Amino acid sequence: MQVLQGDAARAALTRTFSEMPVPPSVLARIEQTFGEPLTPEEVVSRILSDVRARGDEALRDWTERLDGHRPEALEVSGAELEAAHIDPELHEAVRLAIRRVRAFYAEQPAHGFLQEGPDGTLGQLVRPLSRVGVYVPGGLAPLISTLIHTAVPAQVAGVPEMVVATPPGKGGSVHPAILVAARELGLTRVFRVGGAQAIGALAYGTASVPAVDKIAGPGNLFVVLAKRQVFGAVGIESLPGPTETLVVADDSADPRFVAADLLAQAEHLGAEPVLVSTSRELLVEVQTQLAAQLEALPEPNRSWARDSVLERLKVVLAADLEEALELSNLYAPEHLCLLTRDPASLLGRVRRAGGVFVGEASMEALGDYVAGPSHVMPTGGTARFLSPVNVRDFQTIISVVGLNEEALRRIGPPAARLARAEGLEAHARAIESRLTPAVPDAHPEATLEAMGEGRAEG
């Protein structure tokens, strides 16, 4: 295990923009599916263009081609939604997660204001988006928590309509746990379509799938590329990539917990675990724990986590906790876990992170499910400028300007001067027209029609 220090650590934790890595197996599958060596961007572009042109039939064709099932009914029926059943204890866990996430976001300030003063009224109107699309990845297991952690903030924001898109499983059905969670959330529109074709349907709309104002939720490489390509036609909340966790630990940390927290994220495909510690002895003990805990994991989780640890684990020895937090802020992790003697005292030094998990009882894995905040967080260093999914992601803000005559006469002339400095004479005259008495029209015979004719003659 290579231990990084000083400048080498800073270099290793400095992010530079790069495209998401494309495994050779993905490129091979693309060539097998399409009969030619296309890039993922080209694949996504073809799918989106086809969905935009052919709508539902394109969704059926691409779902059959990529997921192995042709859904005649793209939307899950009300009867199927109502009939979905899961283990009662799992059902109660779903309800608990919904309650806690809703209670957390109910505390977020999400209202506008109208400020009455001597100059008149200034303020903001806050309005929910009309319709939001929630993408829930498929794969080997149902990501129940993703649906909850994306839909609940939108509901708290006041979004009146939400549609869910998720890939069909074997036989073309949607996993009952996803349907139960949708039912508990009061969501009645679920579509059995995934991948880039689902993003295209939500962005452009088809006969069956309504176009939305914004798409939220994580996905694989093709989903992320599709979200990037449809941005502008529709809003997106982020471009989430592979997950990452940075653990800051001192000599008081239990190496079992440090290793467990690193592995909890390492079992995601493509994950990047990072450990920054002030104790060389702890680094050695964590290495031993990682090997033991990896061996105890069942397959395929063991292989996934081993790949992340062997290929992407970064281990740093910091001079002190001040340097540890400096390195963390440089890296801007999706998840920052503080396993130190007094973790709360470090919060004031945290500048860049998607979420901070304070102390041994607040492991990130708990945050993925029932702690309260959404687990949809910025990755790839984008915590420098992005936030976790929250209520504001599903609202628009409208500025309100209602100034009175007194304010106009005081601030109008400076505004007109600024307009002329920018070469915008019509702006300046629009302001001054309210400040000066009306004068007789210098060109009473002029009309728009005459001006148009003159331009044509010229």
Short mmCIF file of C-alpha atoms in Angstrom, two decimals, residues 102 110-111 126-132 151-162 391-392 394-395:
data_model
loop_
_atom_site.label_atom_id
_atom_site.label_comp_id
_atom_site.label_asym_id
_atom_site.label_seq_id
_atom_site.Cartn_x
_atom_site.Cartn_y
_atom_site.Cartn_z
CA ARG A 102 -39.37 14.30 4.44
CA ALA A 110 -37.83 27.24 0.58
CA HIS A 111 -40.03 30.32 0.40
CA VAL A 126 -40.64 30.88 -5.50
CA ARG A 127 -42.57 28.45 -7.67
CA PRO A 128 -42.30 24.66 -7.92
CA LEU A 129 -41.55 23.02 -11.24
CA SER A 130 -44.67 21.62 -12.89
CA ARG A 131 -43.41 18.12 -13.68
CA VAL A 132 -40.24 16.26 -12.66
CA ALA A 151 -38.66 12.25 -5.04
CA VAL A 152 -39.15 13.48 -1.46
CA PRO A 153 -37.23 16.79 -1.85
CA ALA A 154 -39.26 17.43 -5.02
CA GLN A 155 -42.49 16.79 -3.16
CA VAL A 156 -41.48 19.09 -0.32
CA ALA A 157 -40.71 21.73 -2.97
CA GLY A 158 -44.34 21.48 -4.06
CA VAL A 159 -43.91 19.72 -7.43
CA PRO A 160 -47.46 18.59 -8.30
CA GLU A 161 -46.55 15.84 -10.78
CA MET A 162 -43.72 13.33 -10.93
CA VAL A 391 -35.70 21.45 -2.32
CA ARG A 392 -34.30 24.33 -4.38
CA PHE A 394 -37.14 21.63 -7.90
CA GLN A 395 -38.13 25.27 -7.72
#
